[in-house]
Coordinates of C-alpha atoms in Angstrom, one line a residue:
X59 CA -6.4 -30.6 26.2
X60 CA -3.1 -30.1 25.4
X61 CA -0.2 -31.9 23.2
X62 CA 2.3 -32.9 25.8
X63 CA 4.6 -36.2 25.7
X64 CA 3.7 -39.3 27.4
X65 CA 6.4 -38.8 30.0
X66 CA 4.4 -36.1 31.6
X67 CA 1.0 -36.9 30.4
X68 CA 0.0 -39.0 33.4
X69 CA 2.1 -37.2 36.0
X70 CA 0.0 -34.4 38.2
X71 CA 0.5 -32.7 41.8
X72 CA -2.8 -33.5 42.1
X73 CA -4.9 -36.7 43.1
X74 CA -3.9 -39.8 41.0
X75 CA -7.0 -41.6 41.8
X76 CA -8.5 -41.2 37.9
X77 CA -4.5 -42.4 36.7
X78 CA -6.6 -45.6 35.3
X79 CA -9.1 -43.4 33.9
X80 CA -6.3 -41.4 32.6
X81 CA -4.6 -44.2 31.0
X82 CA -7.6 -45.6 29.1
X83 CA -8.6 -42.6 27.7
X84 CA -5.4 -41.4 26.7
X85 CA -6.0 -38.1 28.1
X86 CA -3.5 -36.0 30.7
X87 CA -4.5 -36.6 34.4
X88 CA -4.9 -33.3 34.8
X89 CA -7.3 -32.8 32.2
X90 CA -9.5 -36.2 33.6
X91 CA -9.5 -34.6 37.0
X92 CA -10.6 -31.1 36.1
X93 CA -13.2 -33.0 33.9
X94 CA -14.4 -35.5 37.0
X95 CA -14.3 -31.7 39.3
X96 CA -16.8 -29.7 37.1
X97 CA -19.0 -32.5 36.2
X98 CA -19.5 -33.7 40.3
X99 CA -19.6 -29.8 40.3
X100 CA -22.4 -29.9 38.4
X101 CA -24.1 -32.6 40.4
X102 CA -23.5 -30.8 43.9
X103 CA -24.5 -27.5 41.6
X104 CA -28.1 -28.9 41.4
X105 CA -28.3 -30.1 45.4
X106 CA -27.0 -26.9 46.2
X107 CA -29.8 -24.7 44.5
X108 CA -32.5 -27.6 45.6
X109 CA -31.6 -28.6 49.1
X110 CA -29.4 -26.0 50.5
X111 CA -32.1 -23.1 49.5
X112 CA -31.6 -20.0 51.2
X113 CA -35.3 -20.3 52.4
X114 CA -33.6 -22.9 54.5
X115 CA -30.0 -22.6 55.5
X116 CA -28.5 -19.2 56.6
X117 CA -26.3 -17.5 54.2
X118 CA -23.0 -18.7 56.5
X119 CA -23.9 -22.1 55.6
X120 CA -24.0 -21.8 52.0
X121 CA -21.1 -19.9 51.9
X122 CA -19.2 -22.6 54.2
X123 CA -20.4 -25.5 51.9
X124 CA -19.5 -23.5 48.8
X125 CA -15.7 -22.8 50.1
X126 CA -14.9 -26.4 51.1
X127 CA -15.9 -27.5 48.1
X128 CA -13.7 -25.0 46.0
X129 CA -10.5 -25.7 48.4
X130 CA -11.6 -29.4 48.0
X131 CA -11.5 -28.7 43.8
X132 CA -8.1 -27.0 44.2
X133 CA -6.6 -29.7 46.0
X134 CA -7.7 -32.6 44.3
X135 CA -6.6 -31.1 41.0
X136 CA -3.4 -29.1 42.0
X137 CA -2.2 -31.2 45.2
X138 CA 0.3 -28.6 46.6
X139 CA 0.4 -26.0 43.8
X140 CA -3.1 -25.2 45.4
X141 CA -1.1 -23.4 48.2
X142 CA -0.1 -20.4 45.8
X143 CA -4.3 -19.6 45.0
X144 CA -4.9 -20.0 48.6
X145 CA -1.4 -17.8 49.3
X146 CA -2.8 -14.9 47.2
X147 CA -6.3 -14.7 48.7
X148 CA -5.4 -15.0 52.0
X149 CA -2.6 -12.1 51.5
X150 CA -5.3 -9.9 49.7
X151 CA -7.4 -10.6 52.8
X152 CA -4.6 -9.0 55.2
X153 CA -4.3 -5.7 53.1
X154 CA -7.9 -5.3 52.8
X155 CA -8.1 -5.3 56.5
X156 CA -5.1 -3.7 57.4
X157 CA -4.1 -1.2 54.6
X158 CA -5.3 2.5 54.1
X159 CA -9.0 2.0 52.1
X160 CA -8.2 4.8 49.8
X161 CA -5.2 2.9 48.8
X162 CA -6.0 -0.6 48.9
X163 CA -7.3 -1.0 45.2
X164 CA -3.7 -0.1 44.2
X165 CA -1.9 -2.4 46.9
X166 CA -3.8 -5.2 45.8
X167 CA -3.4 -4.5 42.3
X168 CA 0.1 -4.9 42.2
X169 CA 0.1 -7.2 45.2
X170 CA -1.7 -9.8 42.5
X171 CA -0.4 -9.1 39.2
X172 CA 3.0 -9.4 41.3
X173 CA 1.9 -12.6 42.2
X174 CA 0.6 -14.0 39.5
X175 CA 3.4 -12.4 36.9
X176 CA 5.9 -14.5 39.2
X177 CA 4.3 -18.0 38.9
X178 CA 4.1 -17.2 35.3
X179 CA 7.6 -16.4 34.4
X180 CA 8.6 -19.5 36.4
X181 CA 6.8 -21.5 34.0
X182 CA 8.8 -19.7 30.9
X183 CA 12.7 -19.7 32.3
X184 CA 12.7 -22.8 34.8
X185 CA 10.2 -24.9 33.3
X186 CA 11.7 -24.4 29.5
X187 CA 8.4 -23.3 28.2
X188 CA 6.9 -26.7 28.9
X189 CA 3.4 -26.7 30.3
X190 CA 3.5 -27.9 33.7
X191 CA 1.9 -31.5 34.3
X192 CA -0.1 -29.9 36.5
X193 CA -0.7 -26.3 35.3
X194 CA -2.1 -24.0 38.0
X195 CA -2.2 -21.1 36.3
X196 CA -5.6 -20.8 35.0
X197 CA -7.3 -20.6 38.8
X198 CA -4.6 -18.6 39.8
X199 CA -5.5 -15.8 36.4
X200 CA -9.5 -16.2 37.6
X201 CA -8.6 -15.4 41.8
X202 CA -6.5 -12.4 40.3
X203 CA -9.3 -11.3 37.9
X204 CA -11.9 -11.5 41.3
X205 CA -9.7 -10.3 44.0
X206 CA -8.8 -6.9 41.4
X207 CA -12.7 -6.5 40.9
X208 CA -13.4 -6.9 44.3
X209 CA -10.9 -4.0 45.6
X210 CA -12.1 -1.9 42.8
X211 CA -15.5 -1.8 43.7
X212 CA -14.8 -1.9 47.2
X213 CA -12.7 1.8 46.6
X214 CA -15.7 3.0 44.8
X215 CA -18.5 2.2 47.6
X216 CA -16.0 3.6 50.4
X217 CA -13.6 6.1 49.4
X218 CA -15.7 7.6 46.2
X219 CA -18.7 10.5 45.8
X220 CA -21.5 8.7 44.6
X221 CA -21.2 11.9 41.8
X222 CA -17.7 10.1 40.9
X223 CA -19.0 7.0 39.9
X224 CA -20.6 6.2 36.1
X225 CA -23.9 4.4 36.3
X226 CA -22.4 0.7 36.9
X227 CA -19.8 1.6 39.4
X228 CA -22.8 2.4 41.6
X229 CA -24.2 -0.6 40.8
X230 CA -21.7 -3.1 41.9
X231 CA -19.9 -0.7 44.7
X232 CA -19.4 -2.3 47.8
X233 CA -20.2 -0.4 50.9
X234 CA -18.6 -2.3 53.4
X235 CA -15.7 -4.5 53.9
X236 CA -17.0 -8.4 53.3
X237 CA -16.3 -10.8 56.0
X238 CA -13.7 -13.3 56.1
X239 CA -16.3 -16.1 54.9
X240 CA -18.0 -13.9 52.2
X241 CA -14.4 -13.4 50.7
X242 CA -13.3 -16.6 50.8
X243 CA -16.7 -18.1 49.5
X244 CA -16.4 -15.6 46.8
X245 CA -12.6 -16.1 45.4
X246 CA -12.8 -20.4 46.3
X247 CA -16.2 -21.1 45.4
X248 CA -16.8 -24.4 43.7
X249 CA -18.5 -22.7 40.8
X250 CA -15.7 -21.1 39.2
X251 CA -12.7 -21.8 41.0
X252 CA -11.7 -24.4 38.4
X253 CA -12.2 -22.0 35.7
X254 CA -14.3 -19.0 35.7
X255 CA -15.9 -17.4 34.9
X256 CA -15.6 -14.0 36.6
X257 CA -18.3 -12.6 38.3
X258 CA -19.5 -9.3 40.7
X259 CA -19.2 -9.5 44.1
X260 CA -22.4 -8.0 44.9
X261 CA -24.3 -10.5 42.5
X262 CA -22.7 -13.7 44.0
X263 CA -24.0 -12.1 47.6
X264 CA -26.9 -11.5 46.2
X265 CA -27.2 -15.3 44.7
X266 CA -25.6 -16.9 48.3
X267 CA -28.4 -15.0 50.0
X268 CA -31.0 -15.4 47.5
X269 CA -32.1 -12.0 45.8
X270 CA -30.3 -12.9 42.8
X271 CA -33.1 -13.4 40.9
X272 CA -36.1 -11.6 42.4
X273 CA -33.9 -8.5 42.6
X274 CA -33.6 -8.3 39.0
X275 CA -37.2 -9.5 38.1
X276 CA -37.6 -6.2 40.6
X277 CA -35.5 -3.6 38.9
X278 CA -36.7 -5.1 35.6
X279 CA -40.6 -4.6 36.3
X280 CA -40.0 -1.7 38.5
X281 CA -37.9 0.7 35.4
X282 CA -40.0 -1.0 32.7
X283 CA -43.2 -1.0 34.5
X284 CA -43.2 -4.5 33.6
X285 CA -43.6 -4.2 30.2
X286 CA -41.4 -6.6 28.1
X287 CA -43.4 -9.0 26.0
X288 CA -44.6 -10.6 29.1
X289 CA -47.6 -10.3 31.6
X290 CA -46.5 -12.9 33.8
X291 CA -44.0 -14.2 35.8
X292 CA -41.9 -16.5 34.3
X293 CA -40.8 -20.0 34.4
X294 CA -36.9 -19.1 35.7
X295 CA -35.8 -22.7 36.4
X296 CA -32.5 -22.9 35.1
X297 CA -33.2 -26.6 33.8
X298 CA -33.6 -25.7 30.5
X299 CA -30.1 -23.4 29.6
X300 CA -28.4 -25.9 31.8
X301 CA -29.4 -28.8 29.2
X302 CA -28.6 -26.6 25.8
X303 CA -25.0 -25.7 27.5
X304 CA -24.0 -29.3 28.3
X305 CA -25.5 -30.3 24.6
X306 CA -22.8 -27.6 23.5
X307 CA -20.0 -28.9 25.8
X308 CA -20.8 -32.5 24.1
X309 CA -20.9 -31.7 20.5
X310 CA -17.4 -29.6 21.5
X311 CA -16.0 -33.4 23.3
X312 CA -17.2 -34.5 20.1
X313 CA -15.4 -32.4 17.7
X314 CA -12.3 -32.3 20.4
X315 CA -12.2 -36.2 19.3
X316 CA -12.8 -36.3 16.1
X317 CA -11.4 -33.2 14.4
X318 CA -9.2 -31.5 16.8
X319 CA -6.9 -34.4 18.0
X320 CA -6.3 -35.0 14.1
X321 CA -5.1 -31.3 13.3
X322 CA -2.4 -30.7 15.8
X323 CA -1.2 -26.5 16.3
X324 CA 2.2 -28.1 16.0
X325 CA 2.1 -29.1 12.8
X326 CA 1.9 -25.7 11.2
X327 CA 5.7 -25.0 11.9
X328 CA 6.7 -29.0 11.2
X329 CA 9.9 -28.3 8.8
X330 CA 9.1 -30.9 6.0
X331 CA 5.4 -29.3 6.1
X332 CA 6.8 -25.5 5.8
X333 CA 9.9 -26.7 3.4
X334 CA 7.5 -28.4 1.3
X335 CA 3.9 -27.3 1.2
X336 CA 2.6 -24.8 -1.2
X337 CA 1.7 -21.5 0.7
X338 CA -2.2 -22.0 0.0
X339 CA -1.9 -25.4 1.6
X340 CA -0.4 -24.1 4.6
X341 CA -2.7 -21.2 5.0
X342 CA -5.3 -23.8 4.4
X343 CA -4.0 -25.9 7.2
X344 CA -3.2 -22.9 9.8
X345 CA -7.3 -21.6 9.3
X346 CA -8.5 -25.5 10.1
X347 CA -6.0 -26.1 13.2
X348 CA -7.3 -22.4 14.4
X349 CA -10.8 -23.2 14.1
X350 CA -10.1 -27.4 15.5
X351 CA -8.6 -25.8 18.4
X352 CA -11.9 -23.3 19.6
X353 CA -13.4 -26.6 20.7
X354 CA -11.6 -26.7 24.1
X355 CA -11.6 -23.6 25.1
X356 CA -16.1 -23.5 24.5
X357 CA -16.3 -27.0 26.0
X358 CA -14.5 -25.3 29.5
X359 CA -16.5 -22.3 29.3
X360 CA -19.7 -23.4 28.5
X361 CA -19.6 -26.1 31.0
X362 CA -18.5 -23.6 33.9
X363 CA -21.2 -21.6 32.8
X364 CA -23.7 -24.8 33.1
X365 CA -22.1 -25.0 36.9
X366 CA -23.1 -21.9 37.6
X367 CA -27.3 -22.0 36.2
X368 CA -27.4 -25.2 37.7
X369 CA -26.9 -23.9 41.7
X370 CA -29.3 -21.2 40.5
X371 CA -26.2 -18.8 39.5
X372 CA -26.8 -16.7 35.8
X373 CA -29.6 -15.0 35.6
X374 CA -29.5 -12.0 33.3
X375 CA -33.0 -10.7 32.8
X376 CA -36.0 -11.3 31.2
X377 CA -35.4 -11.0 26.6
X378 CA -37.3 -9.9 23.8
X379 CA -39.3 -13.0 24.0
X380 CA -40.5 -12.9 27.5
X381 CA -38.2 -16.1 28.3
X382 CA -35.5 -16.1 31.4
X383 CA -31.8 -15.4 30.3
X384 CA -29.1 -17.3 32.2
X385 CA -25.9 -15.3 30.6
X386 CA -25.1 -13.1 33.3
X387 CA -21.9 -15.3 33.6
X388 CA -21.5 -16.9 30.4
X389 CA -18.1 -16.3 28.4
X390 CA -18.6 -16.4 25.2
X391 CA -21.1 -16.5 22.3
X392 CA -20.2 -19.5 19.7
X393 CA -22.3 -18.1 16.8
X394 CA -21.1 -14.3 17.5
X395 CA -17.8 -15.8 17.1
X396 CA -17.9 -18.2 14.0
X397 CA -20.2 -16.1 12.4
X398 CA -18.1 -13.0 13.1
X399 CA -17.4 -10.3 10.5
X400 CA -14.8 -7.7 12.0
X401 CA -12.0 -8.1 14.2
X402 CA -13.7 -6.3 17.4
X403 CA -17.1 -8.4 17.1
X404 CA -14.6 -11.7 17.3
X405 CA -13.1 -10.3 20.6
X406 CA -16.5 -8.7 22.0
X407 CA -17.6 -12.5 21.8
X408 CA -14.9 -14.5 23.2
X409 CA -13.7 -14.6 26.3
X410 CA -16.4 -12.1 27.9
X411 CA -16.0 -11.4 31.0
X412 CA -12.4 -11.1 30.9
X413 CA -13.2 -8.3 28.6
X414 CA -15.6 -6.6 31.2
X415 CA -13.3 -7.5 33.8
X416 CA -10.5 -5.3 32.0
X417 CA -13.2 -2.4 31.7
X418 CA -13.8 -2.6 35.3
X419 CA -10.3 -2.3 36.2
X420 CA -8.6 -0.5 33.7
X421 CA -10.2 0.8 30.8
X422 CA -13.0 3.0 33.0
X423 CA -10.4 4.4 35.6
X424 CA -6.8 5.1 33.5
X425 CA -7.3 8.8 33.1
X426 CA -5.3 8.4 29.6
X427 CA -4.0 5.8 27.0
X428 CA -7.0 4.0 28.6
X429 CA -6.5 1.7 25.1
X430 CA -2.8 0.9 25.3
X431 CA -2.8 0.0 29.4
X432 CA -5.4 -2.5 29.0
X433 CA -4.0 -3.8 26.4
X434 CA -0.5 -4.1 28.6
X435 CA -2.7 -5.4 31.2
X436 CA -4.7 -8.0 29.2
X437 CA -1.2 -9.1 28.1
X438 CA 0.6 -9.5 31.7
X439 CA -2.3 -11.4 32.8
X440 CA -2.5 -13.6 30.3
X441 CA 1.8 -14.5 30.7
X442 CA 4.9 -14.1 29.8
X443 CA 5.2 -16.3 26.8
X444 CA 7.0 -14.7 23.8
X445 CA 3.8 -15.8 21.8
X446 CA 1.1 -14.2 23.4
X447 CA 3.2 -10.5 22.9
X448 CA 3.2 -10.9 19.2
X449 CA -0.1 -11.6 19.3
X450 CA -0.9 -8.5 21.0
X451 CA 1.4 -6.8 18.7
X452 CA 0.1 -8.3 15.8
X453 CA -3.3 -7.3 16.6
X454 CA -2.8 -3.7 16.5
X455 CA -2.3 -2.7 12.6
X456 CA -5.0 -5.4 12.2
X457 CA -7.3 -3.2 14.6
X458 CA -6.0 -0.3 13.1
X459 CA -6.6 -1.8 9.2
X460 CA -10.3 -3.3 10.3
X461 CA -11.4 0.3 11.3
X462 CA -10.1 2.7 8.6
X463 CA -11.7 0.2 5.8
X464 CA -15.1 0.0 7.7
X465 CA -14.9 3.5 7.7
X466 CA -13.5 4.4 4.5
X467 CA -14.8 1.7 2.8
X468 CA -17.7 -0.3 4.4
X469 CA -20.5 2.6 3.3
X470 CA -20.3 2.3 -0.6
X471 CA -22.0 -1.4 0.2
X472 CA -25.0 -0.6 2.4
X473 CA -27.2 0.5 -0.6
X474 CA -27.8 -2.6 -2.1
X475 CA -28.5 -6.2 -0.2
X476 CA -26.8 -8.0 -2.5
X477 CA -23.9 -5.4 -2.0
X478 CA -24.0 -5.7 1.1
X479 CA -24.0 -9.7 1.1
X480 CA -20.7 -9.8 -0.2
X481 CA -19.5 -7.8 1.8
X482 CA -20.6 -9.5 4.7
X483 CA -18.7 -13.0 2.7
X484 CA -15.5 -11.3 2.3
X485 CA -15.4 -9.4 5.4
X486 CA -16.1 -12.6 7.4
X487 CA -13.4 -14.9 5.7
X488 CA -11.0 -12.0 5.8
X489 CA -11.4 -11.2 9.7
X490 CA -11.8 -15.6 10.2
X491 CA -8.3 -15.7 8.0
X492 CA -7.2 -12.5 10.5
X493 CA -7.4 -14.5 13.5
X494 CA -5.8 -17.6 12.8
X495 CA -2.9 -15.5 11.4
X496 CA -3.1 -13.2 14.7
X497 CA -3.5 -16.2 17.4
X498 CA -1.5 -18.4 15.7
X499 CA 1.8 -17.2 18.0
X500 CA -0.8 -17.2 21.1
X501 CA -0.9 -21.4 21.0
X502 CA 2.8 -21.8 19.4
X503 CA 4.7 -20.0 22.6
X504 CA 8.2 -19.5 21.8
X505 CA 10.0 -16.6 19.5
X506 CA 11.4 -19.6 17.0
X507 CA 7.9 -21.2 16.4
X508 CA 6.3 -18.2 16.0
X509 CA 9.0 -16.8 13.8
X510 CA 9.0 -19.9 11.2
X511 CA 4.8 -19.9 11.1
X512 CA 5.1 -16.0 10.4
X513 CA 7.8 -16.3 7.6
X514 CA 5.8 -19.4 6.0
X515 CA 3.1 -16.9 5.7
X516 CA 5.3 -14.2 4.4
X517 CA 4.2 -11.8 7.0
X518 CA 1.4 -10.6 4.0
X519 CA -1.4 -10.0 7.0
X520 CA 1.4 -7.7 8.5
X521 CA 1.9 -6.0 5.4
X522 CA -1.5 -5.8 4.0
X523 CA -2.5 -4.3 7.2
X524 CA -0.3 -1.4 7.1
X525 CA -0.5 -0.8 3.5
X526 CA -4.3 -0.7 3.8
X527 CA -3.6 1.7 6.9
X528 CA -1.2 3.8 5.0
X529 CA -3.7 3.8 2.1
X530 CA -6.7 5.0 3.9
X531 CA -5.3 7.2 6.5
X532 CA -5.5 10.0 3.7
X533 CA -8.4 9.7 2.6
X534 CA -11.7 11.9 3.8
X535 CA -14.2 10.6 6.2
X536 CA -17.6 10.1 4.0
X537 CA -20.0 12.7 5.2
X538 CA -23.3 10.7 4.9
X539 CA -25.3 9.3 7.8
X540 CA -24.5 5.7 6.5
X541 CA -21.2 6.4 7.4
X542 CA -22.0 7.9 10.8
X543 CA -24.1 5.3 11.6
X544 CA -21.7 2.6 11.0
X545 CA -19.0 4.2 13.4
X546 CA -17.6 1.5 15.5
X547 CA -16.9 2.2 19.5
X548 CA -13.8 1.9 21.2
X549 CA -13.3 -2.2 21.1
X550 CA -12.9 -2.5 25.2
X551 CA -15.5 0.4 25.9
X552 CA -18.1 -2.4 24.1
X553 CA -17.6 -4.7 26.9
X554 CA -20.0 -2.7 29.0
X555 CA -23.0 -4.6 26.8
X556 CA -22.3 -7.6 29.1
X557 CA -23.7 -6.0 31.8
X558 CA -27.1 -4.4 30.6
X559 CA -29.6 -2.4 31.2
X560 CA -32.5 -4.8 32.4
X561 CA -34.7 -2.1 31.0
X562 CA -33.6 -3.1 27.7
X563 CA -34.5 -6.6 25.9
X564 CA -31.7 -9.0 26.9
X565 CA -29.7 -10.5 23.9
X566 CA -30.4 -14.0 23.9
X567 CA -27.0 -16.2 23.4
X568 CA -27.5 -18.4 20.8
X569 CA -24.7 -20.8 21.2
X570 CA -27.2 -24.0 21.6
X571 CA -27.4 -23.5 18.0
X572 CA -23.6 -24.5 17.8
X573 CA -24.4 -28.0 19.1

């Protein structure tokens, strides 16, 4: 949902059918047929989990329906441009067949990000940095994201020692080379070929085939010997998550309309605005359009995630409460991140299974600078846009900052409640103040925009990053077990939690509150 001129706002590869739609609205065609997709997604979602059961059609027929769907998606909303997804997935296809198994993981690899680096430079040098009218992008970044975790845990089931492997590498380690339909179902299913969200390849067999959800209630009640604040099997219809995500999605379209449309990105680098606003109006400004522009980006996640519970598609595990979780694919957690008070819990919340995603590929298997490669990798998927590298760059001496004051700093506040509330206040507005400032370049694009927002602000979350760095880097690490306690993980490393132990109480996501 975008801010594009009307001279390519109703122009799309795609299917023009909606244009009238489109032009009553006022939205992009693009954006009204990716809408119209997920939501008769949603509809075929529910007939696909209570008509085409796997009690009642073989696995080869939901994986058929499922794939002619997703090419259908593609087509209708990309017209041609669908041709480079479908490109990619059937080249992966070739070298998993034909290339050496203990190499394919890094053939594909590069085969992918090759790919997908390509169509995303074009869209920096020969489009101008415009946006495409019809931007493909996004399912091209979720087929690279699947294909990479599919290779990955294909290496580990055929080429490695079970001895070699951590706990969830044997988990999700595929055995056997899938077949031509079970790949293609996987990497162009309706569900999340639009959007996401990234999922295991052994969980989406196991959903097309229909252990999904008994095999977990089994590994649950068989490590836990069933006990888990429950003594009965539960209700697991997905009805009732499916109804508090699209709630979500509509108080998001809600806010989208009212609020977001009304506080343009743009307008932070506007000259008369920068020229002639005082710098607490335009750092007042900058943390509104930050937090107006969240909206989108939980309205296409959450409904994806909706998609996916509705065909039965989700389940996590049984919480605390006793009550069915359906998070297994969700992507982010809306109060985690607007109630967020440090830099890593912001990121551990958003965008999710990219995170885990960049665990499974790079962070668990570079045998050094595990930190610094996924963030390189984490950047080349995402573009090539100027923007998003000083966001990455800006991030680090705010990582660095966060850290040595929750360390050096964070303990003298946990003896008192009160203390500690404070703490909690500034910490939050400071880390909520952090990320507009960081993301800000991330949404603006170009080395001029981003340079004019960052000298408006004086650079002072640069600078008062690495003076608090330079400050605390000498001082001693308190010795108490407060201090201990508090010790904060590697921020990738933490994206393991998204993929639990169901032996443990599954953390409920609370982001129907956010409606």
């Amino acid at each position: 949902m975008g801010e594009r001129s009307d001279a390519i706002m109703f122009k799309t590869t795609g299917s023009k059918l909606l244009l009238p739609v489109s032009e009553y609205l006022g939205f992009p065609l693009d954006q009204v047929n990716f809408i119209a997709c997920q939501l008769f997604g949603l509809a075929v979602a529910f007939w696909f989990r209570l008509y085409l059961k796997p009690s009642h059609f073989k696995p080869l027929v939901r994986h058929t329906v499922a794939t002619l769907l997703g090419v259908t998606f593609l087509v209708f909303c990309f017209g041609w441009y669908a041709t480079h997804i479908l490109a990619i997935v059937v080249a992966i296809y070739v070298i998993i067949l034909k290339a050496d198994i203990n190499h394919v993981h890094r053939y594909s690899m590069v085969t992918a990000m090759g790919y997908l680096t390509v169509c995303q430079v074009s869209r920096v040098f020969i489009f101008n940095y415009g946006v495409l009218s019809t931007d493909f992008s996004g399912p091209l970044m979720m087929v690279t994201q699947r294909i990479t975790t599919l290779v990955f845990q294909l290496h580990d089931g055929m080429c490695k020692k079970s001895e070699q492997l951590t706990s969830e590498q044997k988990l999700m380690a595929i055995r056997e080379r899938p077949s031509l339909i079970e790949y293609l179902s996987y990497n162009l299913n309706f569900l999340s070929i639009l959007v996401g969200p990234c999922s295991n390849y052994r969980d989406y067999i196991d959903f097309i085939e229909g252990r999904h959800i008994s095999r977990r209630l089994k590994q649950h009640s068989g490590s836990c010997n069933g006990h888990n604040g429950y003594d009965k099997t539960p209700d697991l219809s997905p009805l009732n998550a499916v109804c508090r995500k699209l709630l979500v999605c509509c108080g998001c379209m809600l806010t989208f309309l009212i609020v977001t449309r009304s506080l343009p990105i743009k307008y932070n680098v506007e000259p008369d605005f920068v020229n002639n606003a005082h710098f607490l109006t335009r750092l007042t400004y900058a943390f509104f359009s930050i937090q107006a522009a969240r909206p989108k980006f939980y309205f296409a996640w959450t409904l994806a995630d909706a998609v996916n519970n509705a065909a039965g598609y989700g389940f996590l595990g049984i919480d605390e409460n006793g009550k069915p979780s359906w998070d297994l694919v969700s992507n982010l957690n809306i109060v985690g991140i607007e109630t967020a008070t440090s830099f890593k819990t912001f990121i551990d919340n958003w965008n999710i299974r990219t995170g885990v995603w960049l665990k499974t590929v790079c962070y668990d298997r570079a045998p050094k600078h595990r930190l610094a490669l996924t963030f390189i990798l984490s950047a080349l998927w995402h573009g090539v846009y100027p923007g998003y590298y000083f966001t990455f760059l800006t991030a680090i001496p705010i990582t660095m900052a966060a850290r040595a004051i929750r360390k050096r700093v964070r303990h003298h506040f946990l003896n008192s409640k009160g203390l500690k509330l404070g703490y909690d206040i500034v910490t939050w507005a400071a880390t909520q103040l952090a990320i507009c400032y960081t993301v800000m370049p991330f949404l603006l694009l170009s080395i001029d925009q981003t340079l004019t927002y960052y000298r408006s602000m004086y650079f002072h979350v640069h600078i008062l990053s690495i003076l608090a760095v330079i400050t605390l880097h000498g001082k001693h690490k308190p010795k108490d077990a407060s201090s201990v306690s508090t010790k904060s993980p590697p921020p990738v490393s933490s994206s393991s939690s998204s993929s639990p132990d169901l032996c443990q109480p599954v953390p409920c996501n609370n982001n129907h509150k956010n409606a």
